[in-house]
Tab-separated table of C-alpha atoms in Angstrom:
chain	number	residue	atom	x	y	z
A	220	MET	CA	-0.016	0.057	0.150
A	221	ALA	CA	1.297	3.519	-0.903
A	222	LYS	CA	2.287	5.614	1.973
A	223	SER	CA	1.283	9.441	2.024
A	224	PRO	CA	4.568	11.429	1.247
A	225	GLN	CA	6.156	13.072	4.258
A	226	ILE	CA	6.522	16.684	4.211
A	227	ILE	CA	9.725	18.005	5.634
A	228	HIS	CA	9.840	21.562	7.185
A	229	ASN	CA	13.381	23.002	7.320
A	230	ASN	CA	14.118	26.565	8.864
A	231	ILE	CA	15.788	28.672	6.530
A	232	THR	CA	16.711	32.324	6.896
A	233	SER	CA	15.306	35.177	4.914
A	234	ASN	CA	18.731	35.571	2.810
A	235	THR	CA	17.851	31.981	1.008
A	236	THR	CA	14.147	31.860	0.850
A	237	ILE	CA	14.099	33.337	-2.237
A	238	TRP	CA	16.889	30.964	-3.866
A	239	SER	CA	15.644	27.631	-2.107
A	240	THR	CA	11.760	28.557	-3.143
A	241	TRP	CA	13.094	29.138	-6.844
A	242	GLY	CA	14.998	25.845	-6.915
A	243	ILE	CA	12.114	23.826	-5.278
A	244	ARG	CA	10.020	25.439	-7.744
A	245	SER	CA	12.229	24.560	-10.885
A	246	SER	CA	12.794	21.184	-9.657
A	247	PHE	CA	9.132	20.689	-9.558
A	248	GLN	CA	8.449	21.889	-12.804
A	249	VAL	CA	11.223	19.903	-14.458
A	250	LEU	CA	10.008	16.847	-12.374
A	251	THR	CA	6.447	17.567	-13.828
A	252	VAL	CA	7.442	17.595	-17.415
A	253	ILE	CA	9.351	14.288	-17.143
A	254	LEU	CA	6.345	12.724	-15.637
A	255	PHE	CA	3.936	14.223	-18.044
A	256	ALA	CA	6.170	12.958	-20.699
A	257	LEU	CA	6.344	9.267	-19.239
A	258	VAL	CA	2.691	9.274	-19.147
A	259	ILE	CA	2.035	10.427	-22.561
A	260	CYS	CA	4.867	7.606	-23.688
A	261	ALA	CA	2.915	4.852	-21.483
A	262	LEU	CA	-0.422	5.622	-23.411
A	263	TYR	CA	1.038	5.921	-26.809
A	264	PHE	CA	2.648	2.625	-26.566
A	265	SER	CA	-0.195	0.859	-24.657
A	266	GLN	CA	-3.238	2.050	-27.103
A	267	ASP	CA	-1.335	2.599	-30.202
A	268	HIS	CA	1.065	-0.245	-30.422
A	269	GLY	CA	-0.188	-2.671	-27.620
A	270	SER	CA	-1.911	-4.753	-30.213
A	271	GLY	CA	0.903	-4.951	-32.353
A	272	SER	CA	3.900	-5.332	-30.250
A	273	SER	CA	6.171	-8.046	-30.288
A	274	MET	CA	7.369	-8.019	-26.747
A	275	SER	CA	6.434	-11.267	-24.524
A	276	PRO	CA	4.371	-10.864	-21.536
A	277	SER	CA	7.186	-11.630	-19.378
A	278	SER	CA	9.381	-8.949	-20.667
A	279	SER	CA	6.510	-6.341	-20.914
A	280	PRO	CA	3.408	-6.823	-18.608
A	281	SER	CA	0.415	-5.090	-19.546
A	282	LEU	CA	-0.915	-2.439	-17.623
A	283	GLU	CA	-4.034	-4.262	-17.302
A	284	ILE	CA	-1.908	-7.082	-15.304
A	285	HIS	CA	-0.307	-4.507	-13.290
A	286	SER	CA	-3.924	-3.360	-12.331
A	287	VAL	CA	-4.727	-6.808	-11.166
A	288	VAL	CA	-1.739	-7.315	-9.214
A	289	ARG	CA	-1.917	-3.894	-7.739
A	290	ASP	CA	-5.889	-4.218	-6.533
A	291	THR	CA	-5.100	-7.784	-5.360
A	292	MET	CA	-2.104	-6.821	-3.311
A	293	GLU	CA	-4.030	-3.903	-1.920
A	294	GLU	CA	-6.993	-6.118	-0.946
A	295	ILE	CA	-4.635	-8.302	1.005
A	296	GLN	CA	-2.893	-5.899	2.539
A	297	MET	CA	-5.980	-3.779	3.981
A	298	MET	CA	-7.103	-6.673	5.401
A	299	PRO	CA	-6.873	-7.079	9.339
A	300	ARG	CA	-4.888	-9.917	10.403
A	301	CYS	CA	-7.676	-12.745	10.727
A	302	ASP	CA	-7.567	-16.297	12.017
A	303	TYR	CA	-8.679	-17.605	8.535
A	304	PHE	CA	-8.977	-21.038	9.977
A	305	SER	CA	-12.018	-20.245	12.138
A	306	GLY	CA	-15.237	-19.995	10.592
A	307	LYS	CA	-18.002	-21.844	9.133
A	308	TRP	CA	-19.008	-23.641	5.457
A	309	VAL	CA	-21.702	-20.700	3.585
A	310	TYR	CA	-23.589	-22.637	0.621
A	311	ASP	CA	-22.675	-20.291	-2.267
A	312	ASN	CA	-23.941	-21.541	-5.822
A	313	GLU	CA	-23.574	-17.960	-7.427
A	314	THR	CA	-19.699	-17.659	-7.122
A	315	TYR	CA	-18.630	-21.457	-6.519
A	316	PRO	CA	-17.240	-23.549	-7.900
A	317	LEU	CA	-14.203	-21.698	-8.993
A	318	TYR	CA	-13.623	-23.827	-11.921
A	319	LYS	CA	-15.640	-26.809	-13.631
A	320	GLU	CA	-14.442	-30.345	-13.209
A	321	LYS	CA	-14.741	-31.267	-16.669
A	322	GLU	CA	-12.831	-27.851	-18.050
A	323	CYS	CA	-9.664	-28.756	-16.020
A	324	SER	CA	-7.337	-30.258	-18.283
A	325	PHE	CA	-5.168	-31.806	-15.926
A	326	MET	CA	-7.987	-33.180	-13.676
A	327	SER	CA	-7.240	-36.574	-11.916
A	328	ASP	CA	-9.470	-39.430	-12.480
A	329	GLN	CA	-9.252	-40.230	-8.456
A	330	LEU	CA	-10.901	-37.078	-7.850
A	331	ALA	CA	-13.332	-36.179	-10.936
A	332	CYS	CA	-16.557	-37.306	-8.937
A	333	GLU	CA	-18.780	-36.001	-11.249
A	334	LYS	CA	-16.930	-37.948	-14.129
A	335	PHE	CA	-17.545	-41.083	-12.229
A	336	GLY	CA	-21.221	-40.725	-11.464
A	337	ARG	CA	-21.920	-38.381	-8.619
A	338	LYS	CA	-25.411	-37.031	-9.553
A	339	ASP	CA	-25.437	-34.748	-6.118
A	340	LEU	CA	-23.148	-31.603	-6.813
A	341	SER	CA	-23.982	-29.616	-3.979
A	342	TYR	CA	-20.133	-30.518	-2.388
A	343	GLN	CA	-19.122	-28.022	-5.308
A	344	TYR	CA	-21.049	-25.086	-3.637
A	345	TRP	CA	-19.691	-24.536	-0.167
A	346	ARG	CA	-17.481	-21.423	0.533
A	347	TRP	CA	-15.151	-21.315	3.540
A	348	GLN	CA	-16.330	-18.198	5.592
A	349	PRO	CA	-13.859	-17.145	8.409
A	350	TYR	CA	-15.402	-15.439	11.448
A	351	HIS	CA	-13.855	-12.024	11.450
A	352	CYS	CA	-13.110	-11.548	7.742
A	353	ASP	CA	-13.430	-12.316	4.424
A	354	LEU	CA	-11.061	-14.814	2.664
A	355	PRO	CA	-9.705	-12.611	-0.567
A	356	ARG	CA	-11.243	-14.097	-4.027
A	357	PHE	CA	-8.309	-16.126	-5.593
A	358	ASN	CA	-7.101	-14.480	-8.792
A	359	ALA	CA	-5.139	-16.669	-11.081
A	360	THR	CA	-3.516	-14.024	-12.908
A	361	ALA	CA	-2.401	-12.031	-9.840
A	362	LEU	CA	-0.721	-15.616	-8.420
A	363	LEU	CA	0.720	-16.283	-11.572
A	364	GLU	CA	2.628	-12.976	-11.345
A	365	LYS	CA	3.683	-13.757	-8.004
A	366	LEU	CA	4.765	-16.880	-9.400
A	367	ARG	CA	6.989	-15.189	-12.328
A	368	ASN	CA	10.366	-16.711	-12.742
A	369	LYS	CA	9.667	-19.011	-9.164
A	370	ARG	CA	9.055	-22.439	-8.003
A	371	LEU	CA	6.114	-23.591	-6.013
A	372	VAL	CA	6.642	-27.185	-4.970
A	373	TYR	CA	4.261	-29.425	-3.232
A	374	VAL	CA	5.957	-32.402	-1.391
A	375	GLY	CA	4.123	-35.211	0.342
A	376	ASP	CA	1.715	-37.890	-0.514
A	377	SER	CA	-1.815	-38.215	-2.384
A	378	LEU	CA	-3.663	-35.728	-0.513
A	379	ASN	CA	-0.995	-33.299	-1.129
A	380	ARG	CA	-1.451	-34.310	-5.028
A	381	GLY	CA	-4.872	-33.815	-4.634
A	382	GLN	CA	-4.246	-29.952	-3.354
A	383	TRP	CA	-1.215	-29.888	-6.441
A	384	ILE	CA	-3.904	-30.671	-8.977
A	385	SER	CA	-6.388	-28.314	-7.357
A	386	MET	CA	-3.973	-25.268	-7.862
A	387	ILE	CA	-3.180	-26.200	-11.398
A	388	CYS	CA	-7.110	-26.244	-12.281
A	389	LEU	CA	-7.423	-23.039	-10.071
A	390	VAL	CA	-5.023	-21.296	-12.874
A	391	ASP	CA	-5.642	-23.486	-15.815
A	392	SER	CA	-8.480	-21.339	-17.698
A	393	SER	CA	-6.261	-18.383	-17.344
A	394	ILE	CA	-3.365	-19.859	-19.713
A	395	PRO	CA	-3.900	-20.690	-23.017
A	396	SER	CA	-2.896	-24.256	-24.022
A	397	SER	CA	-0.176	-23.398	-25.867
A	398	LEU	CA	1.423	-21.688	-23.074
A	399	LYS	CA	1.377	-24.456	-20.489
A	400	SER	CA	3.035	-27.926	-20.202
A	401	MET	CA	3.094	-30.777	-18.019
A	402	GLN	CA	6.012	-33.258	-17.480
A	403	THR	CA	6.541	-36.109	-15.269
A	404	ASN	CA	9.851	-37.450	-14.496
A	405	GLY	CA	9.829	-40.253	-11.455
A	406	SER	CA	8.517	-38.527	-8.657
A	407	LEU	CA	8.480	-34.998	-9.604
A	408	SER	CA	5.960	-33.691	-11.824
A	409	ILE	CA	6.216	-30.366	-12.963
A	410	PHE	CA	3.197	-28.131	-14.466
A	411	LYS	CA	4.792	-24.996	-16.149
A	412	ALA	CA	3.211	-21.661	-17.096
A	413	ILE	CA	5.650	-20.796	-20.043
A	414	GLU	CA	5.007	-17.286	-20.250
A	415	TYR	CA	5.506	-16.610	-16.773
A	416	ASN	CA	8.423	-18.786	-16.620
A	417	ALA	CA	6.508	-20.041	-13.473
A	418	THR	CA	6.475	-24.017	-12.127
A	419	ILE	CA	3.672	-25.572	-10.014
A	420	GLU	CA	4.910	-28.555	-8.826
A	421	PHE	CA	4.557	-32.160	-6.997
A	422	TYR	CA	7.026	-34.398	-5.430
A	423	TRP	CA	5.897	-37.702	-4.206
A	424	ALA	CA	7.455	-38.719	-0.738
A	425	PRO	CA	4.580	-39.759	1.473
A	426	MET	CA	6.880	-40.252	4.317
A	427	LEU	CA	9.107	-37.155	3.620
A	428	ILE	CA	12.210	-39.453	4.186
A	429	GLU	CA	13.109	-42.580	2.282
A	430	SER	CA	10.927	-45.657	2.293
A	431	ASN	CA	9.886	-48.609	0.558
A	432	SER	CA	6.771	-46.748	-0.516
A	433	ASP	CA	8.755	-44.022	-2.838
A	434	ASP	CA	7.855	-45.454	-6.174
A	435	PRO	CA	5.250	-42.968	-7.470
A	436	VAL	CA	3.300	-45.851	-8.927
A	437	LYS	CA	3.994	-49.010	-7.160
A	438	HIS	CA	3.828	-47.950	-3.578
A	439	ARG	CA	1.477	-50.202	-1.909
A	440	VAL	CA	3.747	-52.693	0.101
A	441	PRO	CA	2.633	-55.190	2.955
A	442	GLU	CA	4.970	-54.103	5.419
A	443	ARG	CA	6.165	-50.380	5.439
A	444	ILE	CA	9.516	-49.487	5.990
A	445	VAL	CA	11.543	-46.072	6.352
A	446	ARG	CA	15.158	-44.550	6.723
A	447	THR	CA	14.638	-41.930	9.337
A	448	GLN	CA	17.810	-40.285	8.764
A	449	ALA	CA	17.980	-40.346	4.909
A	450	ILE	CA	16.269	-37.434	2.962
A	451	GLU	CA	18.931	-36.158	0.544
A	452	LYS	CA	17.448	-38.430	-2.440
A	453	HIS	CA	14.228	-36.560	-2.315
A	454	ALA	CA	15.246	-33.025	-0.692
A	455	ARG	CA	17.825	-32.431	-3.560
A	456	HIS	CA	14.633	-31.823	-5.899
A	457	TRP	CA	13.385	-29.246	-3.574
A	458	THR	CA	16.339	-27.058	-3.539
A	459	ASN	CA	16.182	-23.505	-4.766
A	460	ALA	CA	12.286	-23.632	-4.516
A	461	ASP	CA	10.865	-20.272	-3.452
A	462	PHE	CA	7.577	-21.784	-1.932
A	463	LEU	CA	7.366	-25.444	-0.510
A	464	VAL	CA	4.165	-26.926	0.634
A	465	PHE	CA	4.385	-30.004	2.902
A	466	ASP	CA	2.295	-32.856	4.335
A	467	SER	CA	2.881	-36.338	5.606
A	468	TYR	CA	0.710	-37.995	7.867
A	469	LEU	CA	-1.900	-40.768	5.986
A	470	TRP	CA	1.167	-42.983	5.432
A	471	TRP	CA	2.240	-43.337	9.139
A	472	LYS	CA	-1.152	-44.017	10.298
A	473	ARG	CA	-0.432	-47.634	11.909
A	474	PRO	CA	0.530	-48.240	15.257
A	475	PHE	CA	4.133	-49.692	14.584
A	476	MET	CA	6.793	-48.578	12.065
A	477	LYS	CA	9.637	-50.676	10.482
A	478	VAL	CA	13.091	-48.671	10.614
A	479	LEU	CA	15.931	-49.526	8.691
A	480	TRP	CA	19.470	-48.084	9.518
A	481	GLY	CA	21.549	-48.791	6.465
A	482	SER	CA	20.480	-48.762	2.655
A	483	PHE	CA	17.652	-50.738	1.006
A	484	GLU	CA	20.397	-52.057	-1.425
A	485	SER	CA	22.702	-53.286	1.431
A	486	SER	CA	22.026	-56.993	2.852
A	487	ASP	CA	23.292	-55.889	6.222
A	488	GLY	CA	21.011	-53.065	7.079
A	489	ILE	CA	19.661	-53.466	10.761
A	490	TYR	CA	15.922	-53.183	10.800
A	491	LYS	CA	13.898	-52.440	13.969
A	492	GLU	CA	10.259	-51.890	14.960
A	493	ILE	CA	9.275	-49.028	16.813
A	494	GLU	CA	6.204	-46.879	17.783
A	495	MET	CA	4.776	-44.682	15.285
A	496	LEU	CA	4.966	-41.643	16.850
A	497	LYS	CA	8.542	-42.437	17.946
A	498	GLY	CA	9.417	-43.128	14.068
A	499	TYR	CA	7.464	-39.913	13.040
A	500	GLU	CA	9.266	-37.766	15.704
A	501	MET	CA	12.668	-39.092	14.204
A	502	ALA	CA	11.685	-38.527	10.439
A	503	LEU	CA	10.574	-34.807	11.324
A	504	ARG	CA	13.800	-33.942	12.762
A	505	THR	CA	15.648	-35.139	9.887
A	506	TRP	CA	13.457	-33.112	7.748
A	507	SER	CA	13.895	-30.164	10.023
A	508	ASP	CA	17.833	-30.422	9.903
A	509	TRP	CA	17.585	-30.527	6.247
A	510	LEU	CA	15.367	-27.371	6.006
A	511	GLU	CA	17.857	-25.451	8.535
A	512	ILE	CA	20.828	-26.332	6.416
A	513	HIS	CA	19.653	-26.377	2.755
A	514	VAL	CA	16.738	-23.786	2.619
A	515	ASN	CA	17.350	-19.963	1.993
A	516	HIS	CA	16.069	-18.484	4.976
A	517	SER	CA	15.478	-15.022	3.239
A	518	LYS	CA	14.065	-16.457	0.076
A	519	THR	CA	12.221	-19.463	0.464
A	520	GLN	CA	8.478	-19.612	2.124
A	521	VAL	CA	7.595	-22.841	3.927
A	522	PHE	CA	4.405	-23.805	4.479
A	523	TRP	CA	3.290	-27.296	6.653
A	524	MET	CA	-0.493	-28.596	5.289
A	525	SER	CA	-2.008	-29.945	8.920
A	526	MET	CA	-3.745	-33.121	8.885
A	527	SER	CA	-6.337	-34.023	6.300
A	528	PRO	CA	-9.184	-35.781	8.154
A	529	THR	CA	-10.754	-38.831	7.192
A	530	HIS	CA	-14.448	-39.915	7.496
A	531	GLU	CA	-14.474	-43.182	7.650
A	532	ARG	CA	-17.047	-43.962	10.899
A	533	SER	CA	-20.417	-42.134	10.583
A	534	GLU	CA	-20.997	-42.827	14.385
A	535	ASP	CA	-18.514	-39.952	14.762
A	536	TRP	CA	-20.969	-37.381	13.513
A	537	GLY	CA	-24.058	-39.326	15.011
A	538	GLY	CA	-24.601	-41.981	12.037
A	539	VAL	CA	-24.842	-45.823	11.960
A	540	ARG	CA	-21.991	-47.833	13.268
A	541	GLY	CA	-20.185	-49.177	10.788
A	542	LEU	CA	-20.915	-47.188	7.884
A	543	ASN	CA	-18.606	-44.417	6.371
A	544	CYS	CA	-18.722	-41.210	3.947
A	545	TYR	CA	-20.754	-43.489	1.397
A	546	ASN	CA	-23.829	-41.704	0.350
A	547	GLU	CA	-23.240	-38.836	2.515
A	548	THR	CA	-24.627	-35.343	0.916
A	549	GLN	CA	-24.756	-32.873	3.666
A	550	ALA	CA	-21.805	-31.317	5.703
A	551	ILE	CA	-21.413	-31.461	9.480
A	552	GLN	CA	-23.179	-28.652	10.889
A	553	LYS	CA	-22.111	-29.042	14.541
A	554	LYS	CA	-19.389	-26.380	15.490
A	555	ASP	CA	-15.787	-27.630	16.582
A	556	PHE	CA	-16.853	-31.214	15.442
A	557	TRP	CA	-13.679	-33.295	15.778
A	558	GLY	CA	-13.862	-36.933	14.036
A	559	SER	CA	-11.809	-40.116	15.145
A	560	GLY	CA	-9.522	-39.856	11.800
A	561	SER	CA	-7.310	-36.946	12.770
A	562	ASP	CA	-4.509	-37.547	15.509
A	563	PRO	CA	-3.743	-34.564	17.940
A	564	ASN	CA	-0.503	-36.165	18.933
A	565	MET	CA	1.140	-36.424	15.487
A	566	MET	CA	0.111	-32.514	14.980
A	567	ARG	CA	1.904	-31.714	18.298
A	568	LEU	CA	4.720	-33.263	17.157
A	569	VAL	CA	5.112	-31.338	13.939
A	570	GLU	CA	4.003	-27.949	16.007
A	571	ALA	CA	7.067	-28.514	18.328
A	572	GLU	CA	9.560	-29.173	15.143
A	573	ILE	CA	8.126	-26.269	13.423
A	574	GLU	CA	8.393	-24.268	16.595
A	575	ASN	CA	12.044	-25.208	17.086
A	576	LEU	CA	12.610	-23.840	13.433
A	577	ASN	CA	10.924	-20.812	13.852
A	578	GLU	CA	13.449	-20.051	16.768
A	579	LYS	CA	16.191	-20.910	14.320
A	580	GLY	CA	15.199	-17.992	12.154
A	581	LEU	CA	13.404	-20.205	9.209
A	582	ASN	CA	10.148	-18.911	9.141
A	583	ILE	CA	7.546	-21.848	8.314
A	584	GLN	CA	3.733	-21.392	8.319
A	585	ILE	CA	1.183	-23.965	9.588
A	586	LEU	CA	-1.705	-24.025	7.476
A	587	ASN	CA	-4.472	-25.565	10.041
A	588	ILE	CA	-6.783	-26.912	7.411
A	589	THR	CA	-8.120	-29.684	9.829
A	590	GLN	CA	-10.858	-28.272	11.585
A	591	LEU	CA	-12.417	-26.628	8.599
A	592	SER	CA	-12.049	-29.838	6.433
A	593	GLU	CA	-13.511	-31.800	9.428
A	594	TYR	CA	-16.743	-30.739	8.697
A	595	ARG	CA	-16.885	-31.861	5.114
A	596	LYS	CA	-17.957	-35.541	5.588
A	597	GLU	CA	-19.701	-35.321	1.948
A	598	GLY	CA	-16.787	-33.765	0.043
A	599	HIS	CA	-14.868	-37.269	-0.384
A	600	PRO	CA	-15.009	-39.294	-3.749
A	601	SER	CA	-16.817	-42.530	-1.870
A	602	ILE	CA	-17.368	-44.771	-5.023
A	603	HIS	CA	-17.101	-41.828	-7.579
A	604	ARG	CA	-13.675	-42.163	-8.746
A	605	LYS	CA	-11.559	-44.379	-10.905
A	606	GLN	CA	-11.117	-48.043	-9.937
A	607	TRP	CA	-7.662	-49.240	-10.626
A	608	GLU	CA	-8.749	-52.637	-10.285
A	609	PRO	CA	-12.042	-54.481	-11.490
A	610	LEU	CA	-14.532	-54.711	-8.667
A	611	THR	CA	-15.335	-57.919	-7.300
A	612	ASP	CA	-18.884	-59.051	-7.132
A	613	GLU	CA	-18.737	-59.194	-3.125
A	614	GLN	CA	-17.286	-55.100	-3.282
A	615	LEU	CA	-20.396	-54.153	-5.756
A	616	SER	CA	-22.931	-55.834	-3.182
A	617	ASN	CA	-21.314	-53.548	-0.547
A	618	PRO	CA	-20.143	-50.181	-2.074
A	619	GLY	CA	-19.412	-48.575	1.489
A	620	GLY	CA	-16.638	-51.156	1.780
A	621	TYR	CA	-14.714	-49.810	-0.926
A	622	ALA	CA	-15.663	-46.146	-0.693
A	623	ASP	CA	-12.561	-43.598	-0.618
A	624	CYS	CA	-13.237	-41.503	2.487
A	625	ILE	CA	-9.742	-40.184	2.382
A	626	HIS	CA	-9.253	-38.107	-0.397
A	627	TRP	CA	-11.500	-35.136	-1.713
A	628	CYS	CA	-13.446	-34.431	-4.623
A	629	LEU	CA	-12.568	-31.731	-7.018
A	630	PRO	CA	-13.797	-28.868	-7.379
A	631	GLY	CA	-13.974	-28.869	-3.595
A	632	VAL	CA	-12.131	-28.564	-0.037
A	633	PRO	CA	-8.805	-28.564	-1.435
A	634	ASP	CA	-9.446	-25.486	-3.419
A	635	THR	CA	-10.283	-23.541	0.037
A	636	TRP	CA	-6.769	-25.070	1.230
A	637	ASN	CA	-5.337	-23.224	-1.955
A	638	GLU	CA	-7.231	-19.992	-1.404
A	639	ILE	CA	-5.732	-19.878	1.815
A	640	LEU	CA	-2.317	-20.715	0.791
A	641	TYR	CA	-2.643	-18.185	-1.966
A	642	THR	CA	-3.358	-15.333	0.703
A	643	TYR	CA	-0.201	-16.487	2.519
A	644	ILE	CA	1.794	-16.225	-0.767
A	645	TYR	CA	0.707	-12.853	-1.903
A	646	SER	CA	1.196	-11.417	1.731
A	647	SER	CA	4.554	-12.630	1.795
A	648	LEU	CA	7.439	-10.535	0.316
């Protein structure tokens, strides 16, 4: 926001008043002429030569884009500091959804609920309303300008991948098809907005540290094994990112975890089964140590997404025992509802590690999306997604048994996560 110019008063003697006044008046007149000439030149080139200009948007952004960026910056800066995570869901079928499922070029079949037969589309029309402020409206052009010549990298599991796809869908319609690309190389997928030289990336690392589930396609294994002190194989792909968005919960949710000291390739490694929370704490410490040493504290903005809740036990919200999110069409209205699918102990470990990093000068923002997502039991794909293997007759006879109550339909809840992330990114330096 522009500050009002300060007027500096100086005490001058009567002998120098006339000369100083003349000097000020002359300087002002010269500046006026220069500014007037610049305005004329700007209007001339933007109006008379704008349509025929050969300059690329990256080298000469239009006045319209500057206006969008300026307006967005002013909107966010003028907002009072607000708790974006405390609020309620408001049904809004006038301004939501922010995009259409079938119009997103990179939609995932795992999240395309309408495509796979869901008839009730009310899950697309809920808008998150903080209690004490309004969430800034997502503006794709403004975000892309903020990301010009930068990397936004999501790191984590399939929930973070869903949020990454949501962000791509949010900006997709603002970019001509010839000026965007998608490239996947192993665990790293890169969406590029070519005219902005901006990338929105996803890196598959469900445990953050190395594990036997690191293959982005074949990662379902009967016994999960982690190397809690090894992260470099993954982390070298995040180096020099400007914005990092992490999550890691879902793949840890089991009572015990097998830890390997050594490498997967070596036959003399030492294996030990430990309590999950202890292994999770060890992994977070390795992640934290890497960030402290390798991340540019003045350049990189780091975010941690809090736990995405599951809705696998309908008794949590007063439903029939043994059922889940299957056939749910309404959001939960009970204020501060908290289901059994979210683990406060894991979240406390994350908070402690991040507090430690903040004290060391690395600013990490936790985006606490757990509570706002708890209300949305109807927002999951349930049975309305691509099934990677043919369903058996037994499964078909009991749809609730294979319902996905973990991931989220798009458009849907992850769009709100990204609206909040967008606000934090735009308010950063």
